[in-house]
Tab-separated table of C-alpha atoms in Angstrom:
chain	number	residue	atom	x	y	z
A	934	MET	CA	0.000	0.000	0.000
A	935	LYS	CA	1.234	3.472	-0.868
A	936	LEU	CA	0.946	6.400	1.513
A	937	PHE	CA	0.516	9.917	0.153
A	938	LEU	CA	0.755	13.116	2.163
A	939	ASP	CA	-2.318	15.310	1.803
A	940	THR	CA	-0.863	18.810	2.015
A	941	ALA	CA	0.607	21.669	-0.001
A	942	ASN	CA	2.863	22.795	2.842
A	943	LYS	CA	6.471	22.467	1.696
A	944	GLU	CA	7.907	22.470	5.204
A	945	LEU	CA	5.697	19.580	6.283
A	946	ILE	CA	6.610	17.652	3.147
A	947	LYS	CA	10.317	18.241	3.865
A	948	GLN	CA	9.752	16.918	7.367
A	949	TRP	CA	8.177	13.651	6.239
A	950	ILE	CA	10.094	12.761	3.070
A	951	PRO	CA	13.240	11.577	4.963
A	952	THR	CA	11.181	8.975	6.861
A	953	GLY	CA	10.975	6.954	3.654
A	954	VAL	CA	7.294	6.125	4.108
A	955	ILE	CA	5.807	8.823	1.852
A	956	ASP	CA	5.162	7.680	-1.726
A	957	GLY	CA	3.537	10.826	-3.086
A	958	VAL	CA	1.578	13.994	-2.357
A	959	THR	CA	-1.984	15.100	-3.016
A	960	THR	CA	-3.086	18.721	-3.142
A	961	ASN	CA	-6.382	20.452	-3.820
A	962	PRO	CA	-7.567	24.071	-4.146
A	963	SER	CA	-8.434	24.258	-0.435
A	964	LEU	CA	-4.940	23.139	0.580
A	965	LEU	CA	-3.293	25.530	-1.877
A	966	ALA	CA	-5.368	28.382	-0.461
A	967	LEU	CA	-3.757	27.806	2.942
A	968	GLU	CA	-0.289	28.568	1.580
A	969	SER	CA	1.317	31.847	0.545
A	970	GLY	CA	3.532	32.728	-2.399
A	971	ASN	CA	3.503	31.886	-6.092
A	972	ILE	CA	1.436	28.742	-6.627
A	973	LYS	CA	3.296	27.512	-9.695
A	974	SER	CA	6.670	27.920	-8.011
A	975	MET	CA	5.396	26.156	-4.895
A	976	LEU	CA	4.056	23.207	-6.886
A	977	LEU	CA	7.290	22.885	-8.854
A	978	ASP	CA	9.229	22.766	-5.590
A	979	ILE	CA	6.935	20.026	-4.278
A	980	CYS	CA	7.348	18.000	-7.478
A	981	ASN	CA	11.127	18.247	-7.142
A	982	MET	CA	11.021	17.182	-3.491
A	983	VAL	CA	8.878	14.094	-4.047
A	984	ASN	CA	9.944	11.001	-5.988
A	985	GLY	CA	6.381	9.750	-6.394
A	986	ASP	CA	3.231	11.194	-7.900
A	987	VAL	CA	2.004	14.687	-7.030
A	988	SER	CA	-1.693	15.329	-7.659
A	989	ILE	CA	-2.639	18.876	-8.706
A	990	GLU	CA	-6.291	19.758	-9.255
A	991	VAL	CA	-7.823	21.811	-12.041
A	992	VAL	CA	-9.811	24.884	-11.026
A	993	GLU	CA	-11.424	25.651	-14.378
A	994	LYS	CA	-15.067	24.683	-14.894
A	995	THR	CA	-15.943	24.321	-18.578
A	996	PRO	CA	-14.768	21.125	-20.314
A	997	GLU	CA	-12.688	23.082	-22.830
A	998	ARG	CA	-10.882	25.039	-20.124
A	999	VAL	CA	-10.458	21.947	-17.950
A	1000	TYR	CA	-8.766	20.195	-20.872
A	1001	GLN	CA	-6.386	23.087	-21.506
A	1002	GLN	CA	-5.550	23.523	-17.844
A	1003	ALA	CA	-5.001	19.786	-17.420
A	1004	LYS	CA	-2.460	19.900	-20.243
A	1005	GLU	CA	-0.749	22.866	-18.603
A	1006	ILE	CA	-0.640	21.173	-15.206
A	1007	SER	CA	0.711	17.914	-16.638
A	1008	SER	CA	3.587	19.775	-18.286
A	1009	LEU	CA	4.943	21.011	-14.939
A	1010	ALA	CA	6.847	17.806	-14.144
A	1011	LYS	CA	6.992	14.118	-15.022
A	1012	ASN	CA	5.523	13.062	-11.686
A	1013	VAL	CA	2.432	15.269	-11.924
A	1014	VAL	CA	-1.012	13.683	-11.827
A	1015	VAL	CA	-3.919	15.911	-12.856
A	1016	LYS	CA	-6.867	15.838	-10.458
A	1017	ILE	CA	-10.285	16.322	-12.007
A	1018	PRO	CA	-13.537	16.189	-10.010
A	1019	PHE	CA	-16.111	13.684	-11.201
A	1020	ALA	CA	-18.720	15.203	-13.514
A	1021	GLN	CA	-20.505	13.839	-16.562
A	1022	GLU	CA	-19.358	16.742	-18.731
A	1023	TYR	CA	-15.722	15.997	-17.880
A	1024	LEU	CA	-15.804	12.351	-18.993
A	1025	PRO	CA	-14.941	13.145	-22.656
A	1026	VAL	CA	-12.105	15.360	-21.420
A	1027	ILE	CA	-10.779	12.624	-19.143
A	1028	SER	CA	-11.009	10.132	-22.008
A	1029	MET	CA	-8.970	12.400	-24.292
A	1030	LEU	CA	-6.353	13.061	-21.634
A	1031	THR	CA	-5.826	9.387	-20.792
A	1032	LYS	CA	-5.407	8.625	-24.504
A	1033	GLU	CA	-2.668	11.262	-24.501
A	1034	ASN	CA	-0.967	9.344	-21.649
A	1035	ILE	CA	-1.675	12.073	-19.115
A	1036	LYS	CA	-2.079	10.646	-15.626
A	1037	ILE	CA	-5.469	11.468	-14.132
A	1038	ASN	CA	-6.777	11.282	-10.565
A	1039	VAL	CA	-10.572	11.533	-10.538
A	1040	THR	CA	-11.581	13.025	-7.214
A	1041	LEU	CA	-14.820	13.425	-5.261
A	1042	ILE	CA	-15.955	9.870	-5.974
A	1043	PHE	CA	-18.953	8.943	-3.820
A	1044	SER	CA	-20.478	5.912	-5.550
A	1045	LEU	CA	-19.545	2.605	-7.112
A	1046	THR	CA	-21.081	3.583	-10.448
A	1047	GLN	CA	-19.047	6.794	-10.610
A	1048	ALA	CA	-15.924	4.728	-10.025
A	1049	LEU	CA	-16.926	2.229	-12.711
A	1050	LEU	CA	-17.296	4.945	-15.340
A	1051	VAL	CA	-13.867	6.475	-14.793
A	1052	SER	CA	-12.194	3.068	-14.382
A	1053	LYS	CA	-13.349	2.261	-17.909
A	1054	LEU	CA	-11.460	5.357	-19.079
A	1055	GLY	CA	-8.175	4.066	-17.684
A	1056	VAL	CA	-7.444	6.807	-15.156
A	1057	LYS	CA	-4.440	6.389	-12.852
A	1058	TYR	CA	-6.284	6.987	-9.583
A	1059	ILE	CA	-9.850	6.986	-8.290
A	1060	SER	CA	-10.308	9.001	-5.086
A	1061	PRO	CA	-13.316	7.926	-3.006
A	1062	PHE	CA	-13.985	10.203	-0.025
A	1063	ILE	CA	-14.478	8.447	3.299
A	1064	GLY	CA	-14.858	11.217	5.852
A	1065	ARG	CA	-17.501	13.154	3.966
A	1066	TRP	CA	-19.757	10.085	3.955
A	1067	ASP	CA	-19.208	9.718	7.687
A	1068	ASP	CA	-20.213	13.374	8.115
A	1069	ILE	CA	-23.750	12.423	7.072
A	1070	ASP	CA	-23.801	9.236	9.185
A	1071	VAL	CA	-23.006	6.824	6.354
A	1072	ASN	CA	-20.111	4.372	6.665
A	1073	GLY	CA	-17.675	5.622	4.025
A	1074	MET	CA	-15.581	2.454	4.239
A	1075	ASN	CA	-18.340	0.499	2.518
A	1076	LEU	CA	-17.468	2.341	-0.686
A	1077	ILE	CA	-13.784	1.396	-0.438
A	1078	GLU	CA	-14.724	-2.248	0.061
A	1079	ASP	CA	-17.080	-2.146	-2.935
A	1080	LEU	CA	-14.409	-0.574	-5.153
A	1081	VAL	CA	-11.906	-3.282	-4.234
A	1082	ILE	CA	-14.435	-5.966	-5.229
A	1083	MET	CA	-15.187	-4.153	-8.495
A	1084	LYS	CA	-11.494	-3.938	-9.330
A	1085	GLN	CA	-10.988	-7.638	-8.608
A	1086	ASN	CA	-14.055	-8.656	-10.620
A	1087	TYR	CA	-13.191	-6.753	-13.777
A	1088	GLY	CA	-9.426	-6.307	-13.682
A	1089	PHE	CA	-9.429	-2.516	-13.818
A	1090	LYS	CA	-5.975	-0.960	-13.500
A	1091	SER	CA	-7.038	2.287	-11.803
A	1092	GLU	CA	-5.651	2.524	-8.280
A	1093	ILE	CA	-8.064	3.097	-5.394
A	1094	LEU	CA	-6.853	6.156	-3.501
A	1095	ALA	CA	-8.644	6.445	-0.164
A	1096	ALA	CA	-9.178	10.149	0.548
A	1097	SER	CA	-10.852	12.330	3.179
A	1098	ILE	CA	-9.233	10.197	5.876
A	1099	ARG	CA	-10.070	11.842	9.186
A	1100	ASN	CA	-8.733	9.450	11.823
A	1101	VAL	CA	-6.594	6.389	12.498
A	1102	ILE	CA	-9.620	4.081	12.198
A	1103	HIS	CA	-10.219	5.321	8.646
A	1104	LEU	CA	-6.596	4.534	7.802
A	1105	GLN	CA	-6.676	1.093	9.403
A	1106	ASP	CA	-9.928	0.203	7.663
A	1107	SER	CA	-8.499	1.359	4.311
A	1108	ILE	CA	-5.524	-0.936	4.832
A	1109	LEU	CA	-7.752	-3.911	5.650
A	1110	ALA	CA	-10.151	-3.181	2.789
A	1111	GLY	CA	-7.325	-3.343	0.250
A	1112	ALA	CA	-7.089	0.267	-0.957
A	1113	ASP	CA	-4.036	0.770	-3.164
A	1114	VAL	CA	-3.233	4.177	-1.694
A	1115	ALA	CA	-4.246	6.260	1.306
A	1116	THR	CA	-3.645	9.994	1.380
A	1117	ILE	CA	-3.176	11.307	4.883
A	1118	PRO	CA	-2.967	14.793	6.413
A	1119	PRO	CA	0.277	15.401	8.336
A	1120	THR	CA	-1.609	15.802	11.624
A	1121	LEU	CA	-2.937	12.255	11.313
A	1122	LEU	CA	0.470	10.871	10.389
A	1123	ASP	CA	1.803	12.411	13.605
A	1124	LYS	CA	-0.763	10.390	15.557
A	1125	VAL	CA	0.235	7.181	13.768
A	1126	PHE	CA	3.873	7.680	14.720
A	1127	LYS	CA	3.125	8.694	18.302
A	1128	HIS	CA	1.049	5.795	19.586
A	1129	PRO	CA	0.727	6.135	23.392
A	1130	LEU	CA	1.553	2.480	24.053
A	1131	THR	CA	4.720	2.734	21.958
A	1132	LEU	CA	5.776	5.835	23.912
A	1133	GLN	CA	5.040	4.069	27.206
A	1134	GLY	CA	7.122	1.102	26.088
A	1135	ILE	CA	10.084	3.320	25.202
A	1136	GLU	CA	9.886	5.058	28.585
A	1137	LYS	CA	9.819	1.667	30.352
A	1138	PHE	CA	12.877	0.410	28.456
A	1139	ASP	CA	14.747	3.650	29.212
A	1140	SER	CA	13.828	3.472	32.896
A	1141	ASP	CA	14.972	-0.146	33.248
A	1142	TRP	CA	18.238	0.551	31.421
A	1143	LYS	CA	19.065	3.532	33.637
A	1144	LYS	CA	18.755	1.269	36.691
A	1145	LEU	CA	21.866	-0.561	35.480
A	1146	GLY	CA	23.848	2.653	35.747
A	1147	LYS	CA	25.410	2.194	32.307
A	1148	THR	CA	25.731	4.681	29.470
A	1149	LYS	CA	27.016	2.278	26.784
A	1150	LEU	CA	25.507	-0.935	25.447
A	1151	PHE	CA	28.944	-2.577	25.127
A	1152	ASP	CA	31.815	-1.962	27.565
């Protein structure tokens, strides 16, 4: 399973890249709006920092403008993936872009049938949103499980990218369901690394070692 960092903050990306566990980055207009400075320059820096895919979302609305902006975004770097929200009017655009070997991440997927349609177009990633389903008291993980079954049944190549992950349970359930990728906000990744029982265990080991009165492992 691949882990992507869901942020446009360069400092946070710099912090996590050396851990070796980050396989890519996802951004969206809301995340970009949180940052300051030239957007193009910022995105180029992120692409250079990350070895894996970097998803950048279109902000245009008409199919013609979405197509042109997608081409512009894809030209930024070899590891760019163009994010396009699911909409019927964008399907012809997505079809054209995939035929031009432009990597596409279709975002805001909320149903199995939406995922089926874009899988047939050969997109690189499908991004079902978990947390937003949970916000309206629907178990968002059911969609991830359904997508995994669909992919197994029909041999689609599109990778299931679990998005809108709000807590550790969402991440754990995505792992168990068989999602290909999970994109995680840095605040959640902090919680994964800082499990209270792990910290307690480290403190216990340190306390027991200090009782020996030694500073070195080997004399």
